[in-house]
GROMACS .gro file of C-alpha atoms in nm:
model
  315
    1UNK     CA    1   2.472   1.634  -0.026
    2UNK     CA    2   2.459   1.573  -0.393
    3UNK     CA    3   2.648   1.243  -0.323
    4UNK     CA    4   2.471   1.129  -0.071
    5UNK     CA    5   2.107   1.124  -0.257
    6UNK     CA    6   2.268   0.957  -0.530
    7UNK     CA    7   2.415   0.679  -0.301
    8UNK     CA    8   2.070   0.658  -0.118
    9UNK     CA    9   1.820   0.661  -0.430
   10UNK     CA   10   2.062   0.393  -0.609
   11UNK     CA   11   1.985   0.202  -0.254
   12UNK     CA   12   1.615   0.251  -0.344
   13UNK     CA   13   1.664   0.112  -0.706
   14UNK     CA   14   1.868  -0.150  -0.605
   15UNK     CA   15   1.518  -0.264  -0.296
   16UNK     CA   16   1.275  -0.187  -0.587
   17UNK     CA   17   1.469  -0.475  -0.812
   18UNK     CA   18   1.498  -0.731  -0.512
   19UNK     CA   19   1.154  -0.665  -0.452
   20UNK     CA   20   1.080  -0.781  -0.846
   21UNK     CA   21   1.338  -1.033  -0.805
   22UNK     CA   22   1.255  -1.234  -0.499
   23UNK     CA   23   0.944  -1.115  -0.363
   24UNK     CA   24   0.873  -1.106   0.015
   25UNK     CA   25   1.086  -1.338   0.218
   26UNK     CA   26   0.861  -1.658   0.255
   27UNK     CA   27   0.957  -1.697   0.615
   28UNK     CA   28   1.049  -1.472   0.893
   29UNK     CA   29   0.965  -1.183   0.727
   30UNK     CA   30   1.042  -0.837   0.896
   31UNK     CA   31   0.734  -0.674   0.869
   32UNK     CA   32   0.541  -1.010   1.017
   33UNK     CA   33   0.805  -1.013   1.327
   34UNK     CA   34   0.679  -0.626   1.372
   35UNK     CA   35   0.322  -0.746   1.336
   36UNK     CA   36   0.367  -0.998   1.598
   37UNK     CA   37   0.563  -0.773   1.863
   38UNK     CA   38   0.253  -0.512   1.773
   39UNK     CA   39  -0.005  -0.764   1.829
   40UNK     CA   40   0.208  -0.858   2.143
   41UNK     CA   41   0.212  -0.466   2.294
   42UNK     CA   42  -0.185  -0.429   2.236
   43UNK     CA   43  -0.273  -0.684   2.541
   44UNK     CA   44  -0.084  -0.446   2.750
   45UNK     CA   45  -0.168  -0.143   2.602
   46UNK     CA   46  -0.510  -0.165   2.479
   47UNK     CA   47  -0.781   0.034   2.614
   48UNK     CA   48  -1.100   0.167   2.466
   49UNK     CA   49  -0.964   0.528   2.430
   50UNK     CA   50  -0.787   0.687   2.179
   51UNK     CA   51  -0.477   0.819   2.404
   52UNK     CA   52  -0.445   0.463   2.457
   53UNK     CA   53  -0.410   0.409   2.123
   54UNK     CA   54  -0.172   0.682   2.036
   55UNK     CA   55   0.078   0.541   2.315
   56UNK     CA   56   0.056   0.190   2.152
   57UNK     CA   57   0.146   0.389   1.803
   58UNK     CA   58   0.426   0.637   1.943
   59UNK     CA   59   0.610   0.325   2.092
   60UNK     CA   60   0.622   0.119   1.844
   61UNK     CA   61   0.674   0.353   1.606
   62UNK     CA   62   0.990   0.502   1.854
   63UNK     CA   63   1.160   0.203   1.841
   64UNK     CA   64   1.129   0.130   1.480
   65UNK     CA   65   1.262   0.435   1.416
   66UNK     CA   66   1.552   0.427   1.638
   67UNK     CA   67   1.628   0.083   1.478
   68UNK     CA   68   1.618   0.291   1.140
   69UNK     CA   69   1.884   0.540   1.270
   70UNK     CA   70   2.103   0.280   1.426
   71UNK     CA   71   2.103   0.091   1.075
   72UNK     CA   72   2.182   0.430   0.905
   73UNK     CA   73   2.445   0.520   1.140
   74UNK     CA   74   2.632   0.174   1.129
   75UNK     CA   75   2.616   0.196   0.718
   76UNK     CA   76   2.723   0.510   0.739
   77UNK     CA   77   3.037   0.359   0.867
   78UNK     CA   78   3.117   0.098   0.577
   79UNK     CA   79   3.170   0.342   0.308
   80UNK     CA   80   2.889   0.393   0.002
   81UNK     CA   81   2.867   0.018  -0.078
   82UNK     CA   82   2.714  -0.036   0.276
   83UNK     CA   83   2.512   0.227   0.257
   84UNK     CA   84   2.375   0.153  -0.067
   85UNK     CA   85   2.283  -0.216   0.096
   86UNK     CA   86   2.131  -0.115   0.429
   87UNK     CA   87   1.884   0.108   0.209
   88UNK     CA   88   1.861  -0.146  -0.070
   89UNK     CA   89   1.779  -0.414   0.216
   90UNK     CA   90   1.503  -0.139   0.413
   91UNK     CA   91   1.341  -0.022   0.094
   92UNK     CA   92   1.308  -0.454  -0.024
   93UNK     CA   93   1.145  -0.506   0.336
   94UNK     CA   94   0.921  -0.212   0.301
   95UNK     CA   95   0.786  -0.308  -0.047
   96UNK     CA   96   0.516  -0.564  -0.126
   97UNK     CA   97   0.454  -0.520  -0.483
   98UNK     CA   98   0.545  -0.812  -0.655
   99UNK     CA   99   0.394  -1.014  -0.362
  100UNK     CA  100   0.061  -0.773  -0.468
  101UNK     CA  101   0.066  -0.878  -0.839
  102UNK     CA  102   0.100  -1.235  -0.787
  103UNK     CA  103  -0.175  -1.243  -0.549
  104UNK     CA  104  -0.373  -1.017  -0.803
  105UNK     CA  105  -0.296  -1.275  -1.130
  106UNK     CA  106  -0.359  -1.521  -0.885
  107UNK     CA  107  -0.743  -1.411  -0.799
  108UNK     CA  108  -0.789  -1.365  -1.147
  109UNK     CA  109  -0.699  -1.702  -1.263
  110UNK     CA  110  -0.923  -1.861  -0.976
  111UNK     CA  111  -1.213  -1.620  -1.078
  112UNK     CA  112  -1.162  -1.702  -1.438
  113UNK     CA  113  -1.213  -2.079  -1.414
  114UNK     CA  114  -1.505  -2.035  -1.217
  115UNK     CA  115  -1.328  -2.175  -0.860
  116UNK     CA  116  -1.535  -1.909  -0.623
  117UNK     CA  117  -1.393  -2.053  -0.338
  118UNK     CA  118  -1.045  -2.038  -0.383
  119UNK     CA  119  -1.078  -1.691  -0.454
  120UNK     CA  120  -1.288  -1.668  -0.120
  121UNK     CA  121  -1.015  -1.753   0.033
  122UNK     CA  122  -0.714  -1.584  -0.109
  123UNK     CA  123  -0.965  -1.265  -0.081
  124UNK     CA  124  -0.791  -1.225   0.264
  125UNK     CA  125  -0.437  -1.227   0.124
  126UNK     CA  126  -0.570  -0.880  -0.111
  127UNK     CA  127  -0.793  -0.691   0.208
  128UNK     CA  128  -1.011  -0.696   0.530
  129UNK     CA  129  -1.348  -0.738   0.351
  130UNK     CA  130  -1.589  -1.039   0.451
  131UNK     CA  131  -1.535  -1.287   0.155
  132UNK     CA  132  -1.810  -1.514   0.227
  133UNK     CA  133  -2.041  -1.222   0.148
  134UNK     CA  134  -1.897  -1.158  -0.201
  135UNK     CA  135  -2.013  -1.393  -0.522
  136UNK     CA  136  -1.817  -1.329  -0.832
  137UNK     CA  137  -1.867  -1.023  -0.916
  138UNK     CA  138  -1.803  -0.879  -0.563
  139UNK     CA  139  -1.458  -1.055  -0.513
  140UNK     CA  140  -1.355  -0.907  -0.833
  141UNK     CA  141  -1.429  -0.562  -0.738
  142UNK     CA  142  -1.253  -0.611  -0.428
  143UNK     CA  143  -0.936  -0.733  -0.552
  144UNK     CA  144  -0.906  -0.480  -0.852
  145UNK     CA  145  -0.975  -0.221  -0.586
  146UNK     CA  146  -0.715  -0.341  -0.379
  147UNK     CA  147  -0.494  -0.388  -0.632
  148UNK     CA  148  -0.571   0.002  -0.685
  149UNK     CA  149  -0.496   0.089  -0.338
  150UNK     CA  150  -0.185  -0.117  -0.274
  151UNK     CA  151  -0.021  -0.010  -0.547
  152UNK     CA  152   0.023   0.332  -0.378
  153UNK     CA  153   0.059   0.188   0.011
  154UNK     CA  154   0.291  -0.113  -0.088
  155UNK     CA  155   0.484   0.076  -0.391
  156UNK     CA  156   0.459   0.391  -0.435
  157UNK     CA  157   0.430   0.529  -0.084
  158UNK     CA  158   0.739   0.331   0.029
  159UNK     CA  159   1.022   0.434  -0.238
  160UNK     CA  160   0.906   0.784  -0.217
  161UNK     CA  161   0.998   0.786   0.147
  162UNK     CA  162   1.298   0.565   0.095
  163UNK     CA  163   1.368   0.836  -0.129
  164UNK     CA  164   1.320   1.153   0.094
  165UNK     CA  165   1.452   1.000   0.370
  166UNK     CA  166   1.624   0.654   0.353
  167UNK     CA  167   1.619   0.376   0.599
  168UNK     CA  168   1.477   0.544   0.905
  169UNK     CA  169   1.179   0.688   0.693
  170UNK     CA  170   1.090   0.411   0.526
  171UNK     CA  171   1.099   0.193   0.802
  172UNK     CA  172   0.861   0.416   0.977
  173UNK     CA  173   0.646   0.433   0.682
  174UNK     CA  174   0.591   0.035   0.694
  175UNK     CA  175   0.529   0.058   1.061
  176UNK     CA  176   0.257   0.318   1.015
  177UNK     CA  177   0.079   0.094   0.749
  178UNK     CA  178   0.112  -0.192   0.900
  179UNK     CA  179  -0.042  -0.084   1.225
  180UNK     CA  180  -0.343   0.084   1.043
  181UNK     CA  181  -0.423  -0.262   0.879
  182UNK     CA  182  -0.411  -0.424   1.232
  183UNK     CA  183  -0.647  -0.150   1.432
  184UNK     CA  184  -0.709   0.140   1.193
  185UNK     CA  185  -1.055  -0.025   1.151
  186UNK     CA  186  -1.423   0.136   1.284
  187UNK     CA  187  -1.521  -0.173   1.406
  188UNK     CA  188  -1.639  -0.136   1.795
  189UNK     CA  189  -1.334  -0.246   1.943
  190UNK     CA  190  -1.095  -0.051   1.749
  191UNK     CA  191  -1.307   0.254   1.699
  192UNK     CA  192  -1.129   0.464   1.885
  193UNK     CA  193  -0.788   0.242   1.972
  194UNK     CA  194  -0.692   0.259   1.604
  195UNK     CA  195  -0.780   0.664   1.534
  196UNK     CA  196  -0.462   0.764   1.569
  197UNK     CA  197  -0.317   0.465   1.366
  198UNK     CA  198  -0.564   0.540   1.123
  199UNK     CA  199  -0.509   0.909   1.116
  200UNK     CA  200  -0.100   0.867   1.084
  201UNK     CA  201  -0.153   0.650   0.791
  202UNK     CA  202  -0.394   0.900   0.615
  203UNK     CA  203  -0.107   1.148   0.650
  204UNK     CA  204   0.181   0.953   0.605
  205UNK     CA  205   0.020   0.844   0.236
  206UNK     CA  206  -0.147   1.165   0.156
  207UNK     CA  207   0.147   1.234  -0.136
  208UNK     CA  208   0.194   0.937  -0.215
  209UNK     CA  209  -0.192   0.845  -0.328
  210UNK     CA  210  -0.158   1.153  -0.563
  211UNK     CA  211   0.158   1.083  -0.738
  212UNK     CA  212  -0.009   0.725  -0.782
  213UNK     CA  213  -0.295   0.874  -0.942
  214UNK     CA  214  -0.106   1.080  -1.163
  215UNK     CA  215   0.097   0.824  -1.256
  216UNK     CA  216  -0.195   0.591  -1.343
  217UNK     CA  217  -0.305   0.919  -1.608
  218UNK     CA  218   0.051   0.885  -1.714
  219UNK     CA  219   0.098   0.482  -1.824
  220UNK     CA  220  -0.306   0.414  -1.881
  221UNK     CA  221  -0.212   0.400  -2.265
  222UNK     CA  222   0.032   0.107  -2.145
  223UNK     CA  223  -0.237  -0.107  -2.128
  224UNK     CA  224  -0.488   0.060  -2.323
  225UNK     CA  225  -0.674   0.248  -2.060
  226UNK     CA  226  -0.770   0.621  -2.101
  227UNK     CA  227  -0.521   0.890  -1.933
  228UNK     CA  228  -0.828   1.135  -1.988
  229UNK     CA  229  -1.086   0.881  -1.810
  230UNK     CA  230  -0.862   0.855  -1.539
  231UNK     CA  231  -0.808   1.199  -1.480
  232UNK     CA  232  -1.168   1.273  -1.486
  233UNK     CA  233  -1.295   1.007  -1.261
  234UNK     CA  234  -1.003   1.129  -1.016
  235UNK     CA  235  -1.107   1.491  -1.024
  236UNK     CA  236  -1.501   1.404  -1.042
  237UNK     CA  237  -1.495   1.066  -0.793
  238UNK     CA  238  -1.255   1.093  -0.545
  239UNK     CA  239  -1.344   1.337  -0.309
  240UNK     CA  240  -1.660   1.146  -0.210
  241UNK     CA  241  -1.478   0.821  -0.104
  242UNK     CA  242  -1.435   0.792   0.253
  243UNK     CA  243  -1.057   0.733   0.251
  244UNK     CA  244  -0.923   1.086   0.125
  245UNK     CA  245  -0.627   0.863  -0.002
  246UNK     CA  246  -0.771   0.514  -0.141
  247UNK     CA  247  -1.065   0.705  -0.319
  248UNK     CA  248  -0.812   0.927  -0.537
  249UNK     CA  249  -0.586   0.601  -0.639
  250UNK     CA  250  -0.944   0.374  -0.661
  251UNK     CA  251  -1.100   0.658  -0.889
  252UNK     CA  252  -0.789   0.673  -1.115
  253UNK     CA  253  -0.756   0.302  -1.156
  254UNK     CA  254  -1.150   0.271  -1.225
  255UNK     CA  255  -1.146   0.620  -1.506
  256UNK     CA  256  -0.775   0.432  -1.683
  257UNK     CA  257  -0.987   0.075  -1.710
  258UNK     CA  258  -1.338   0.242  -1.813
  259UNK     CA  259  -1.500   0.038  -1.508
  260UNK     CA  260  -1.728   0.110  -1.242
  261UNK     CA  261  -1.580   0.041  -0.843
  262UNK     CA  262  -1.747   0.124  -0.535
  263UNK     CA  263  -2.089   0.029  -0.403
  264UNK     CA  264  -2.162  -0.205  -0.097
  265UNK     CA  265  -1.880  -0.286   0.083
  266UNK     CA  266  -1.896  -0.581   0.334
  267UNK     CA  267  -1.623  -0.589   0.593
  268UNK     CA  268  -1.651  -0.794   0.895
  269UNK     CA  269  -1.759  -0.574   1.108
  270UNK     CA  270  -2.007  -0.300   0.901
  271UNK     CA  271  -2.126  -0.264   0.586
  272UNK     CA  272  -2.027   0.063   0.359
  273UNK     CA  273  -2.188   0.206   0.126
  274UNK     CA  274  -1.963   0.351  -0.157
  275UNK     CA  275  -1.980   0.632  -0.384
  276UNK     CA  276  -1.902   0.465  -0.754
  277UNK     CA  277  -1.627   0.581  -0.908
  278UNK     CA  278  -1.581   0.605  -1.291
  279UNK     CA  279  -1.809   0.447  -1.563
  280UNK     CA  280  -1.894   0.190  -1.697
  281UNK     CA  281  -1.971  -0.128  -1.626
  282UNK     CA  282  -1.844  -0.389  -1.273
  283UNK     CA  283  -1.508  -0.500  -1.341
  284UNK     CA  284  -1.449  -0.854  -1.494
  285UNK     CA  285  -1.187  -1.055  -1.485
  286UNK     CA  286  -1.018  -0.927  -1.782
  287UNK     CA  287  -1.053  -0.617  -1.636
  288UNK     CA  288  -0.835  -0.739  -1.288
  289UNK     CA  289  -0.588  -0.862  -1.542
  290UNK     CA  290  -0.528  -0.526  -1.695
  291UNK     CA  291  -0.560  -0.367  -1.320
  292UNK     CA  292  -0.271  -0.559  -1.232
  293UNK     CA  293  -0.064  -0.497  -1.534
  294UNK     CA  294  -0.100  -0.118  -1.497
  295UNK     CA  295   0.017  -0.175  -1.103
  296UNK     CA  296   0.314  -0.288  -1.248
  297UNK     CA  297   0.346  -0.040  -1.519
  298UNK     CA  298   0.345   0.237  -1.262
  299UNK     CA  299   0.531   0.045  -0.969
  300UNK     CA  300   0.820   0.072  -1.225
  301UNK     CA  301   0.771   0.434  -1.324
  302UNK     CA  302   0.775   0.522  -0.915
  303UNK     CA  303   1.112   0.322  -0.893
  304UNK     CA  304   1.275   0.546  -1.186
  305UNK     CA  305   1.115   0.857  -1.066
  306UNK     CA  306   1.208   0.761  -0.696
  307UNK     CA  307   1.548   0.663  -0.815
  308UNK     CA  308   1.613   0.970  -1.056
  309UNK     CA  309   1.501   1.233  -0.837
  310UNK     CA  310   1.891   1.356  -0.743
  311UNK     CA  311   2.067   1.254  -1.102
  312UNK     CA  312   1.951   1.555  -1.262
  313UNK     CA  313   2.163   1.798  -1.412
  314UNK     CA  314   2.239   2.114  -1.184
  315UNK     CA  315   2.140   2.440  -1.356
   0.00000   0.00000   0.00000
């Protein structure tokens, strides 16, 4: 048993530095192929109801699973090297961090030389909010915010599971997120089609958020943010978000930085009203630099802790 976790979390190290290496494949990328067989299934199976929508969730997520297996099973067949790939290869597919901080330094740079519209339109790259309602200030807060939030869905969330449970589980786990950023909205049509997608992905990232959050109180004094200020604005802030997942990580991230996030929130199909988290002033561009530097920071600490959890010493 021993063995095996060490052969599987070495896979998960061995993703985690592809990931930093290469990025996301810039064509034919897994987790776009899923999107489009997803997008696909929902002209047969939509209907305003939310059984509907948990059918169009349990299949897909079925067969991505038994894919998951199927990989594990062959591996399992080619000694530890190929087992060590397959889960290397899952855990790369599954992760989108480096992809998250160029698109973060990216934003910033546009924002910094004043290019509004640029930003506007990378904005889409980062989240689902309406960019042509957002001048400088708001695109800032709504890429350091996602920066916050993706660091635990498209990091953290997806070596822990490749850790726990190895190709099949991570798979899954990218199928569940993906799905809740296609229909796990509250906008009329998806109301009700995307609860359960929605739901899943609250669950599925409930741990995950939290060992983000406490890893943001851990490396803060990486890039000169406050470990206490993070703590508090998590304990204080983050129970009055409306994601019981986003608002922990969001809070954490805003407490580190000593900056203000939340307030009107302007997706396409409803405006939110946000509880602020931490204090402080908005978030400038300086500030998005150092949110995306301490993304990093603890996207590497989740790769050693997800990577170290079965090489310690037996009592």
């Amino acid at each position: 048993m021993l063995s095996m976790r060490r052969t599987r979390n070495a896979g998960v190290l061995a993703g985690y530095l592809a990931d930093v290496a290469l990025g996301d494949p810039r064509r034919g990328h897994p987790v776009a192929l899923f999107g489009g067989a997803a997008a696909w299934l929902e002209r047969v199976t939509y209907r305003d109801s939310r059984i509907a929508g948990a059918a169009h969730v349990a299949v897909l997520l079925a067969a991505v699973s038994t894919l998951g297996v199927a990989v594990r099973g062959a591996a399992a067949h080619t000694g530890r090297r190929g087992q060590i790939a397959a889960t290397a290869a899952a855990t790369w597919v599954a992760l989108g961090g480096t992809s998250l901080a160029r698109t973060g330094l990216q934003m910033s740079r546009l924002l910094g030389r004043g290019d509004d519209d640029a930003a506007r339109r990378l904005l889409p790259a980062l989240c689902g909010r309406d960019p042509a309602a957002l001048d400088r200030a708001g695109l800032t807060r709504a890429a350091l915010e996602s920066v916050a939030e993706n660091t635990s869905d498209a990091q953290v969330a997806p070596l822990l599971w490749a850790a726990a449970g190895g190709v099949p589980a991570v798979l899954a786990y990218r199928a569940i997120n993906t799905l809740d950023s296609m229909i796990g909205y509250r906008s009329p049509r998806y109301a009700r089609f995307g609860w359960a997608a929605a739901r899943l992905d609250d669950v599925a990232n409930y741990a995950a958020a939290r060992a983000t959050a406490a890893l943001v109180v851990i490396c803060a004094p990486l890039v000169g943010g406050s470990p206490s200020g993070a703590a508090r604005a998590w304990r204080r802030d983050a129970a009055a978000h409306p994601s019981p997942n986003a608002g922990v990580v969001e809070a954490a991230f805003a407490g580190a930085l000593g900056v203000r996030l939340g307030g009107p929130t302007q997706y396409r199909h409803e405006l939110e009203i946000r509880p602020a988290l931490g204090d402080g002033a908005a978030p400038g561009v300086a500030d998005l630099r150092r949110g995306v530097a301490l993304s990093a920071v603890v996207q590497a600490a989740a790769a050693l802790l997800a990577g170290g959890l079965s090489y310690r010493r037996r009592p």
